[in-house]
Coordinates of N, CA and C in Angstrom, one line a residue:
Chain A
E7 N 0.8 -1.2 0.0 CA 0.0 0.0 0.0 C 0.9 1.3 0.0
A8 N 0.5 2.2 -0.8 CA 1.2 3.5 -0.9 C 1.2 4.3 0.4
D9 N 2.4 4.9 0.7 CA 2.5 5.7 1.9 C 2.3 7.2 1.5
I10 N 1.1 7.5 1.2 CA 0.8 8.9 0.9 C -0.4 9.3 1.7
Y11 N -0.3 10.5 2.4 CA -1.4 10.8 3.3 C -1.9 12.2 3.0
Q12 N -3.2 12.3 3.2 CA -3.9 13.6 3.0 C -4.7 14.0 4.3
T13 N -4.6 15.2 4.7 CA -5.5 15.7 5.7 C -6.0 17.1 5.4
P14 N -7.2 17.5 5.8 CA -8.2 16.6 6.4 C -8.8 15.7 5.3
R15 N -9.5 14.7 5.7 CA -10.3 13.8 4.8 C -11.5 14.5 4.3
Y16 N -12.2 15.2 5.2 CA -13.4 16.0 4.9 C -13.3 17.4 5.5
L17 N -13.8 18.3 4.7 CA -13.8 19.7 5.2 C -15.0 20.5 4.7
V18 N -15.7 21.0 5.7 CA -16.9 21.9 5.3 C -16.5 23.3 5.9
I19 N -16.5 24.3 5.0 CA -16.0 25.6 5.4 C -16.9 26.7 4.7
G20 N -16.9 27.9 5.3 CA -17.7 29.0 4.7 C -16.9 29.7 3.6
T21 N -17.6 30.4 2.8 CA -17.1 31.2 1.7 C -16.1 32.3 2.3
G22 N -15.0 32.4 1.6 CA -14.0 33.5 2.0 C -12.9 33.0 2.9
K23 N -13.1 31.8 3.5 CA -12.0 31.3 4.4 C -10.8 30.8 3.6
K24 N -9.7 30.9 4.3 CA -8.4 30.4 3.8 C -8.2 29.0 4.2
I25 N -7.9 28.1 3.3 CA -7.7 26.7 3.7 C -6.4 26.1 3.1
T26 N -5.9 25.2 3.8 CA -4.7 24.5 3.3 C -5.0 23.0 3.4
L27 N -4.8 22.3 2.3 CA -4.9 20.9 2.2 C -3.5 20.3 2.3
E28 N -3.4 19.3 3.2 CA -2.0 18.8 3.4 C -1.8 17.5 2.7
C29 N -0.6 17.3 2.2 CA -0.3 16.0 1.5 C 1.2 15.7 1.9
S30 N 1.4 14.5 2.3 CA 2.7 14.0 2.7 C 3.0 12.6 2.2
Q31 N 4.2 12.3 1.7 CA 4.5 11.0 1.3 C 5.9 10.6 1.9
T32 N 6.0 9.3 2.2 CA 7.2 8.8 2.8 C 8.0 7.9 1.9
M33 N 7.7 8.0 0.6 CA 8.4 7.1 -0.3 C 9.6 7.7 -1.0
G34 N 9.9 9.0 -0.6 CA 11.0 9.7 -1.2 C 10.8 10.1 -2.7
H35 N 9.6 10.1 -3.1 CA 9.3 10.4 -4.5 C 9.7 11.9 -4.8
D36 N 10.3 12.1 -6.0 CA 10.6 13.5 -6.4 C 9.4 14.2 -7.0
K37 N 8.5 13.5 -7.6 CA 7.4 14.1 -8.3 C 6.1 14.0 -7.5
M38 N 5.4 15.1 -7.4 CA 4.1 15.2 -6.7 C 3.1 16.0 -7.5
Y39 N 1.8 15.6 -7.3 CA 0.7 16.1 -8.1 C -0.5 16.4 -7.3
W40 N -1.3 17.4 -7.7 CA -2.6 17.7 -7.1 C -3.6 17.6 -8.3
Y41 N -4.7 16.8 -8.0 CA -5.8 16.6 -9.0 C -7.1 17.1 -8.4
Q42 N -8.0 17.5 -9.2 CA -9.4 17.8 -8.8 C -10.2 16.7 -9.5
Q43 N -11.1 16.1 -8.7 CA -12.0 15.1 -9.3 C -13.5 15.4 -8.9
D44 N -14.3 15.5 -9.9 CA -15.7 15.7 -9.7 C -16.4 14.4 -10.1
P45 N -17.6 14.1 -9.5 CA -18.3 12.8 -9.9 C -18.5 12.7 -11.4
G46 N -18.1 11.5 -11.9 CA -18.4 11.2 -13.3 C -17.4 11.9 -14.2
M47 N -16.5 12.6 -13.7 CA -15.5 13.4 -14.6 C -14.1 12.9 -14.4
E48 N -13.3 13.2 -15.4 CA -11.9 12.7 -15.4 C -11.1 13.5 -14.3
L49 N -10.0 13.0 -13.9 CA -9.1 13.7 -13.0 C -8.5 14.9 -13.8
H50 N -8.5 16.0 -13.2 CA -7.9 17.2 -13.8 C -6.7 17.6 -13.0
L51 N -5.5 17.7 -13.6 CA -4.3 18.1 -13.0 C -4.3 19.6 -12.7
I52 N -4.1 20.0 -11.4 CA -4.2 21.5 -11.1 C -2.8 22.0 -10.8
H53 N -1.9 21.2 -10.2 CA -0.6 21.6 -9.9 C 0.3 20.3 -9.9
Y54 N 1.6 20.5 -10.2 CA 2.6 19.5 -10.1 C 3.9 20.0 -9.7
S55 N 4.8 19.1 -9.2 CA 6.1 19.5 -8.8 C 7.1 18.3 -9.2
Y56 N 8.2 18.7 -9.8 CA 9.2 17.7 -10.1 C 10.4 17.6 -9.1
G57 N 10.2 18.4 -8.1 CA 11.3 18.4 -7.0 C 11.1 19.6 -6.1
V58 N 12.0 19.7 -5.1 CA 12.0 20.8 -4.2 C 12.2 22.1 -4.9
N59 N 11.3 23.1 -4.5 CA 11.3 24.4 -5.0 C 10.9 24.5 -6.5
S60 N 10.3 23.4 -7.0 CA 9.8 23.4 -8.4 C 8.3 23.1 -8.3
T61 N 7.5 24.1 -8.8 CA 6.1 23.9 -8.9 C 5.6 24.5 -10.2
E62 N 4.5 23.8 -10.8 CA 4.0 24.3 -12.1 C 2.4 24.1 -12.0
K63 N 1.8 25.0 -12.8 CA 0.3 24.8 -12.9 C 0.0 23.7 -13.9
G64 N -1.1 23.0 -13.6 CA -1.5 22.0 -14.5 C -2.5 22.5 -15.6
D65 N -3.2 21.6 -16.2 CA -4.1 21.9 -17.3 C -5.3 22.7 -16.9
L66 N -5.8 22.4 -15.7 CA -7.0 23.0 -15.2 C -6.7 24.3 -14.4
S67 N -7.3 25.4 -14.9 CA -7.1 26.6 -14.2 C -7.6 26.5 -12.8
S68 N -6.8 27.0 -11.9 CA -7.1 26.9 -10.4 C -6.7 28.1 -9.7
E69 N -7.5 28.5 -8.7 CA -7.1 29.7 -7.9 C -6.3 29.3 -6.7
S70 N -5.9 28.1 -6.6 CA -5.1 27.6 -5.5 C -3.6 27.8 -5.8
T71 N -2.8 27.7 -4.8 CA -1.4 27.7 -4.9 C -0.8 26.6 -4.1
V72 N 0.5 26.2 -4.5 CA 1.2 25.1 -3.8 C 2.6 25.5 -3.5
S73 N 3.2 24.7 -2.6 CA 4.6 25.0 -2.3 C 5.3 23.6 -2.2
R74 N 6.6 23.6 -2.4 CA 7.4 22.3 -2.3 C 8.7 22.7 -1.6
I75 N 8.7 22.8 -0.3 CA 9.9 23.2 0.4 C 10.7 21.9 0.9
R76 N 9.9 20.9 1.1 CA 10.5 19.6 1.4 C 10.1 18.5 0.5
T77 N 10.9 17.5 0.2 CA 10.5 16.5 -0.7 C 9.2 15.8 -0.4
E78 N 9.0 15.6 0.9 CA 7.9 14.8 1.3 C 6.5 15.5 1.4
H79 N 6.6 16.8 1.3 CA 5.4 17.6 1.7 C 5.0 18.6 0.5
F80 N 3.7 18.5 0.2 CA 3.2 19.3 -1.0 C 1.8 19.9 -0.7
P81 N 1.7 20.9 0.2 CA 0.4 21.4 0.6 C -0.2 22.3 -0.5
L82 N -1.5 22.3 -0.5 CA -2.3 23.2 -1.5 C -3.1 24.2 -0.7
T83 N -3.1 25.4 -1.1 CA -3.7 26.5 -0.3 C -4.7 27.2 -1.2
L84 N -5.9 27.4 -0.6 CA -6.9 28.3 -1.2 C -7.0 29.5 -0.4
E85 N -6.7 30.7 -0.9 CA -6.7 31.9 -0.1 C -8.1 32.4 0.3
S86 N -9.1 32.1 -0.6 CA -10.4 32.6 -0.3 C -11.4 31.6 -0.9
A87 N -11.9 30.6 -0.1 CA -12.7 29.6 -0.7 C -14.0 30.1 -1.2
R88 N -14.5 29.5 -2.3 CA -15.8 29.8 -2.9 C -16.5 28.5 -3.1
P89 N -17.9 28.6 -3.2 CA -18.7 27.3 -3.5 C -18.2 26.6 -4.8
S90 N -17.6 27.3 -5.8 CA -17.1 26.6 -7.0 C -15.9 25.8 -6.7
H91 N -15.3 25.9 -5.5 CA -14.2 25.1 -5.1 C -14.6 23.7 -4.6
T92 N -15.9 23.6 -4.3 CA -16.4 22.3 -3.8 C -16.0 21.2 -4.8
S93 N -15.3 20.2 -4.3 CA -14.8 19.1 -5.1 C -14.0 18.1 -4.2
Q94 N -13.5 17.0 -4.9 CA -12.6 16.2 -4.2 C -11.2 16.5 -4.7
Y95 N -10.2 16.6 -3.8 CA -8.8 16.9 -4.2 C -8.0 15.7 -3.9
L96 N -7.3 15.2 -4.9 CA -6.4 14.1 -4.8 C -5.0 14.5 -4.9
C97 N -4.1 14.0 -4.0 CA -2.7 14.2 -4.1 C -2.0 12.9 -4.6
A98 N -1.0 13.0 -5.4 CA -0.3 11.8 -5.9 C 1.2 12.0 -5.9
S99 N 2.0 11.0 -6.0 CA 3.4 11.1 -6.1 C 3.9 10.0 -7.0
S100 N 5.1 10.2 -7.6 CA 5.7 9.2 -8.4 C 7.2 9.4 -8.4
G101 N 8.0 8.3 -8.6 CA 9.4 8.4 -8.6 C 10.0 7.1 -9.0
G102 N 11.3 7.0 -9.0 CA 12.0 5.8 -9.4 C 12.4 5.8 -10.8
W103 N 12.9 4.7 -11.3 CA 13.4 4.6 -12.7 C 12.6 3.6 -13.5
G104 N 12.6 3.8 -14.8 CA 11.9 2.9 -15.7 C 10.4 2.8 -15.5
R105 N 9.8 1.7 -15.5 CA 8.4 1.6 -15.4 C 7.8 2.2 -14.2
A106 N 8.5 2.0 -13.0 CA 8.0 2.4 -11.8 C 7.8 3.9 -11.8
E107 N 8.6 4.6 -12.6 CA 8.5 6.1 -12.6 C 7.2 6.5 -13.1
E108 N 6.5 5.7 -13.9 CA 5.3 6.1 -14.5 C 4.1 5.9 -13.5
T109 N 4.3 5.2 -12.5 CA 3.2 4.9 -11.6 C 3.0 6.0 -10.6
Q110 N 1.8 6.5 -10.6 CA 1.4 7.5 -9.6 C 0.7 6.9 -8.5
Y111 N 1.1 7.1 -7.3 CA 0.5 6.6 -6.1 C -0.4 7.7 -5.5
F112 N -1.6 7.4 -5.1 CA -2.6 8.4 -4.7 C -2.8 8.3 -3.2
G113 N -3.1 9.5 -2.6 CA -3.6 9.5 -1.3 C -5.1 9.3 -1.3
P114 N -5.8 9.3 -0.1 CA -7.2 8.9 0.0 C -8.1 10.1 -0.5
G115 N -7.6 11.3 -0.6 CA -8.4 12.4 -1.1 C -8.9 13.3 0.1
T116 N -9.2 14.5 -0.2 CA -9.9 15.4 0.7 C -11.2 15.9 0.0
R117 N -12.3 15.6 0.6 CA -13.6 16.1 0.1 C -13.9 17.5 0.7
L118 N -13.9 18.5 -0.2 CA -14.1 19.9 0.3 C -15.5 20.3 -0.1
L119 N -16.2 20.9 0.9 CA -17.5 21.5 0.6 C -17.5 23.0 1.1
V120 N -17.7 23.9 0.2 CA -17.7 25.3 0.6 C -19.1 25.8 0.5
L121 N -19.5 26.3 1.7 CA -20.9 26.8 1.8 C -21.1 28.3 1.5
Chain Y
Q20 N -12.8 17.8 -28.9 CA -12.7 16.3 -28.7 C -11.8 16.0 -27.6
K21 N -12.2 15.1 -26.6 CA -11.4 14.8 -25.5 C -10.3 13.8 -26.0
E22 N -9.1 13.9 -25.4 CA -8.0 13.0 -25.8 C -8.2 11.6 -25.5
V23 N -9.0 11.3 -24.4 CA -9.3 10.0 -23.9 C -10.8 9.9 -23.7
E24 N -11.5 9.0 -24.2 CA -12.9 8.8 -24.0 C -13.2 7.5 -23.3
Q25 N -14.1 7.6 -22.3 CA -14.4 6.4 -21.5 C -15.9 6.5 -21.1
D26 N -16.6 5.4 -21.4 CA -18.1 5.4 -21.0 C -18.2 5.4 -19.5
P27 N -18.9 6.3 -18.9 CA -18.9 6.4 -17.4 C -19.8 5.3 -16.7
G28 N -20.6 4.6 -17.6 CA -21.5 3.6 -17.0 C -22.7 4.2 -16.2
P29 N -23.2 3.5 -15.2 CA -22.6 2.3 -14.6 C -22.8 1.1 -15.4
L30 N -22.0 0.1 -15.2 CA -22.0 -1.2 -15.8 C -22.3 -2.2 -14.7
S31 N -23.5 -2.9 -14.8 CA -23.9 -3.8 -13.8 C -23.9 -5.2 -14.3
V32 N -23.2 -6.1 -13.7 CA -23.1 -7.5 -14.2 C -23.3 -8.5 -13.1
P33 N -23.7 -9.7 -13.3 CA -23.8 -10.7 -12.2 C -22.4 -11.3 -11.9
E34 N -22.3 -11.7 -10.7 CA -21.0 -12.3 -10.2 C -20.6 -13.5 -11.1
G35 N -19.3 -13.5 -11.4 CA -18.9 -14.6 -12.3 C -18.8 -14.3 -13.8
A36 N -19.4 -13.2 -14.1 CA -19.4 -12.8 -15.6 C -18.0 -12.2 -16.0
I37 N -17.8 -12.2 -17.3 CA -16.6 -11.6 -17.8 C -17.0 -10.1 -18.1
V38 N -16.1 -9.2 -17.6 CA -16.4 -7.8 -17.8 C -15.4 -7.2 -18.8
S39 N -15.9 -6.4 -19.6 CA -15.0 -5.7 -20.6 C -15.2 -4.2 -20.4
L40 N -14.1 -3.5 -20.1 CA -14.1 -2.0 -19.9 C -13.2 -1.5 -21.0
N41 N -13.6 -0.3 -21.6 CA -12.9 0.2 -22.8 C -12.6 1.7 -22.7
C42 N -11.6 2.1 -23.4 CA -11.3 3.5 -23.6 C -10.8 3.7 -25.1
T43 N -11.1 4.8 -25.6 CA -10.5 5.2 -26.9 C -9.7 6.5 -26.7
Y44 N -8.7 6.6 -27.6 CA -7.8 7.8 -27.5 C -7.6 8.4 -28.9
S45 N -7.1 9.6 -28.9 CA -7.1 10.3 -30.2 C -5.7 10.4 -30.8
N46 N -4.6 10.3 -29.9 CA -3.3 10.6 -30.4 C -2.5 9.3 -30.6
S47 N -2.2 9.0 -31.9 CA -1.5 7.7 -32.2 C -0.1 7.7 -31.6
A48 N 0.4 8.8 -31.1 CA 1.8 8.8 -30.5 C 1.8 8.3 -29.1
F49 N 0.7 8.2 -28.5 CA 0.6 7.7 -27.1 C 1.2 6.3 -27.0
Q50 N 2.0 6.0 -25.9 CA 2.6 4.8 -25.9 C 2.4 4.0 -24.6
Y51 N 2.1 4.7 -23.5 CA 2.0 4.0 -22.2 C 0.6 4.1 -21.7
F52 N 0.0 2.9 -21.4 CA -1.4 2.9 -21.1 C -1.6 2.2 -19.7
M53 N -2.4 2.8 -18.9 CA -2.6 2.3 -17.5 C -4.1 2.1 -17.2
W54 N -4.4 1.2 -16.3 CA -5.7 1.1 -15.7 C -5.6 1.2 -14.2
Y55 N -6.4 2.1 -13.7 CA -6.4 2.3 -12.3 C -7.8 1.9 -11.8
R56 N -7.9 1.5 -10.5 CA -9.1 1.1 -9.9 C -9.3 2.1 -8.7
Q57 N -10.5 2.6 -8.5 CA -10.8 3.5 -7.4 C -12.1 3.0 -6.7
Y58 N -11.9 2.6 -5.5 CA -13.0 2.3 -4.6 C -13.6 3.6 -4.0
S59 N -14.8 3.5 -3.6 CA -15.5 4.6 -3.1 C -14.8 5.2 -1.9
R60 N -14.6 6.5 -1.8 CA -14.0 7.2 -0.7 C -12.5 6.9 -0.7
K61 N -11.9 6.4 -1.8 CA -10.4 6.1 -1.8 C -9.8 6.8 -3.0
G62 N -8.5 6.9 -3.0 CA -7.8 7.4 -4.2 C -7.6 6.2 -5.2
P63 N -7.3 6.5 -6.5 CA -7.1 5.5 -7.4 C -5.8 4.7 -7.1
E64 N -5.8 3.4 -7.5 CA -4.6 2.6 -7.4 C -4.3 1.9 -8.7
L65 N -3.0 1.8 -9.1 CA -2.6 1.2 -10.3 C -3.0 -0.3 -10.4
L66 N -3.7 -0.7 -11.4 CA -4.1 -2.1 -11.6 C -3.2 -2.8 -12.7
M67 N -3.1 -2.2 -13.8 CA -2.4 -2.8 -14.9 C -1.6 -1.7 -15.7
Y68 N -0.5 -2.0 -16.3 CA 0.3 -1.1 -17.1 C 0.8 -1.8 -18.3
T69 N 0.6 -1.2 -19.5 CA 1.1 -1.8 -20.7 C 1.8 -0.7 -21.6
Y70 N 2.7 -1.2 -22.3 CA 3.5 -0.3 -23.1 C 3.3 -0.5 -24.6
S71 N 3.0 -1.7 -25.0 CA 2.9 -2.0 -26.4 C 1.5 -2.6 -26.8
S72 N 1.3 -2.8 -28.0 CA 0.1 -3.4 -28.5 C 0.1 -4.9 -28.0
G73 N -1.1 -5.5 -27.9 CA -1.2 -6.9 -27.5 C -1.8 -7.0 -26.1
N74 N -1.7 -8.1 -25.5 CA -2.3 -8.4 -24.2 C -1.3 -8.6 -23.1
K75 N -1.7 -8.2 -21.9 CA -1.0 -8.4 -20.7 C -1.9 -9.0 -19.7
E76 N -1.5 -10.1 -19.1 CA -2.4 -10.7 -18.1 C -1.8 -10.7 -16.7
D77 N -2.7 -10.5 -15.7 CA -2.3 -10.6 -14.3 C -3.5 -11.1 -13.5
G78 N -3.4 -12.4 -13.3 CA -4.5 -13.1 -12.6 C -5.8 -13.1 -13.4
R79 N -6.8 -12.5 -12.8 CA -8.1 -12.5 -13.5 C -8.2 -11.3 -14.4
F80 N -7.2 -10.4 -14.5 CA -7.2 -9.2 -15.3 C -6.4 -9.3 -16.5
T81 N -6.9 -8.8 -17.6 CA -6.1 -8.8 -18.9 C -6.3 -7.4 -19.5
A82 N -5.2 -6.8 -19.7 CA -5.2 -5.5 -20.4 C -4.8 -5.7 -21.9
Q83 N -5.5 -5.0 -22.7 CA -5.3 -5.2 -24.2 C -5.2 -3.8 -24.8
V84 N -4.2 -3.7 -25.7 CA -4.0 -2.4 -26.4 C -4.1 -2.7 -27.9
D85 N -4.9 -1.9 -28.6 CA -4.9 -2.0 -30.1 C -4.6 -0.6 -30.6
K86 N -3.3 -0.5 -31.0 CA -2.8 0.9 -31.4 C -3.4 1.3 -32.7
S87 N -3.7 0.3 -33.6 CA -4.2 0.6 -34.9 C -5.6 1.3 -34.8
S88 N -6.3 0.8 -33.8 CA -7.7 1.4 -33.6 C -7.7 2.4 -32.5
K89 N -6.6 2.6 -31.8 CA -6.5 3.6 -30.7 C -7.5 3.2 -29.7
Y90 N -7.5 1.9 -29.2 CA -8.5 1.4 -28.4 C -7.8 0.5 -27.3
I91 N -8.1 0.8 -26.0 CA -7.6 -0.1 -25.0 C -8.7 -0.7 -24.2
S92 N -8.5 -1.9 -23.7 CA -9.5 -2.6 -23.0 C -8.9 -3.3 -21.7
L93 N -9.8 -3.5 -20.7 CA -9.5 -4.2 -19.5 C -10.6 -5.3 -19.4
F94 N -10.1 -6.5 -19.3 CA -11.1 -7.6 -19.1 C -10.9 -8.2 -17.7
I95 N -12.0 -8.5 -17.1 CA -12.0 -9.1 -15.8 C -12.8 -10.4 -15.9
R96 N -12.1 -11.5 -15.6 CA -12.7 -12.8 -15.6 C -13.2 -13.2 -14.2
D97 N -14.2 -14.0 -14.2 CA -14.8 -14.5 -12.9 C -15.0 -13.3 -11.9
S98 N -15.7 -12.3 -12.4 CA -15.9 -11.1 -11.6 C -16.5 -11.4 -10.2
Q99 N -16.0 -10.6 -9.2 CA -16.4 -10.8 -7.8 C -17.0 -9.5 -7.4
P100 N -17.9 -9.6 -6.3 CA -18.5 -8.3 -5.8 C -17.4 -7.3 -5.3
S101 N -16.2 -7.8 -4.9 CA -15.1 -7.0 -4.5 C -14.5 -6.2 -5.7
D102 N -14.8 -6.6 -6.9 CA -14.4 -5.8 -8.1 C -15.2 -4.6 -8.3
S103 N -16.3 -4.4 -7.6 CA -17.1 -3.3 -7.7 C -16.3 -2.0 -7.4
A104 N -16.2 -1.1 -8.3 CA -15.3 0.1 -8.2 C -15.5 0.9 -9.5
T105 N -14.8 2.0 -9.5 CA -14.7 2.8 -10.7 C -13.3 2.5 -11.3
Y106 N -13.3 2.2 -12.6 CA -12.1 1.8 -13.3 C -11.7 3.0 -14.3
L107 N -10.5 3.5 -14.1 CA -10.1 4.7 -14.9 C -8.9 4.3 -15.8
C108 N -9.0 4.6 -17.1 CA -7.9 4.5 -18.0 C -7.0 5.7 -17.9
A109 N -5.7 5.6 -18.1 CA -4.8 6.7 -18.0 C -3.7 6.5 -19.1
I110 N -3.4 7.6 -19.7 CA -2.4 7.5 -20.8 C -1.3 8.5 -20.5
K111 N 0.0 8.1 -20.6 CA 1.1 9.0 -20.4 C 1.2 9.9 -21.6
K112 N 1.3 11.2 -21.3 CA 1.3 12.2 -22.3 C 2.7 12.6 -22.6
G113 N 3.2 12.2 -23.7 CA 4.5 12.7 -24.2 C 5.7 12.2 -23.3
S114 N 6.7 13.0 -23.3 CA 7.9 12.6 -22.6 C 7.9 13.1 -21.1
N115 N 6.9 13.9 -20.7 CA 6.9 14.3 -19.3 C 6.1 13.2 -18.5
Y116 N 5.8 13.5 -17.3 CA 5.3 12.5 -16.4 C 3.8 12.7 -16.2
Q117 N 3.2 13.5 -16.9 CA 1.7 13.8 -16.7 C 0.9 12.7 -17.4
L118 N -0.3 12.5 -16.9 CA -1.2 11.5 -17.4 C -2.5 12.1 -17.9
I119 N -3.1 11.6 -18.9 CA -4.4 12.0 -19.4 C -5.4 10.9 -18.9
W120 N -6.5 11.3 -18.3 CA -7.3 10.4 -17.7 C -8.7 10.3 -18.4
G121 N -9.2 9.1 -18.4 CA -10.6 8.9 -18.8 C -11.5 9.3 -17.6
A122 N -12.8 9.4 -17.9 CA -13.7 9.8 -16.8 C -14.0 8.7 -15.8
G123 N -13.6 7.4 -16.2 CA -13.9 6.3 -15.3 C -15.2 5.6 -15.6
T124 N -15.2 4.3 -15.5 CA -16.4 3.5 -15.6 C -16.8 2.9 -14.3
K125 N -18.0 3.2 -13.8 CA -18.4 2.6 -12.5 C -18.9 1.2 -12.8
L126 N -18.3 0.2 -12.1 CA -18.6 -1.2 -12.3 C -19.3 -1.7 -11.1
I127 N -20.4 -2.4 -11.2 CA -21.2 -3.0 -10.1 C -21.3 -4.5 -10.4
I128 N -20.8 -5.3 -9.5 CA -20.9 -6.8 -9.6 C -21.9 -7.2 -8.6
K129 N -23.0 -7.8 -9.1 CA -24.1 -8.2 -8.3 C -23.9 -9.6 -7.8
P130 N -24.0 -9.9 -6.5 CA -23.9 -11.2 -5.9 C -24.9 -12.2 -6.5

């Protein structure tokens, strides 16, 4: 089983609040990703990082920001939550050589509801 | 047009049936094809990984790639209620590490 953790698992919060979704992995992977997943829809990449101090925006426009100060930690922050941010957020990591490098390991996800 | 198309289902079959799950893709340059399984309230987990055309078998699961038709399939033999989950196809995009995802097919195996 993959060692990647996300907290909180569920979050209900009011509009305008600042929130940080935590993601940590203990596998020493250099690459980490944040996805947004809505019911019946494909995963959309919102941020990714290929190493410490490296972050990029993904294909889906997002008002969130990320940081990668340590290899194992990749938090996602929303400065001002809105109802349109309601979704499931999945964190993933990958690393290694050859075939293993293609495998992304996922955390359990954070379900966010903004009222 | 989406780069990867997948029927969202749900697909409901009786226990013991053979299940066929499929995705089509648009770019003939794609080379790495994956199937992930996602249980309710969990993150996706890698099930099968294929690089070339043909079949790859792992226990009750067989992944098939037809590059000429740009079509990938996952077959589940002797399906079990524990196979009930959403199955997502994913394709590696170019030389970077990003994946393009299908919408996932929800599979229900009835006891």
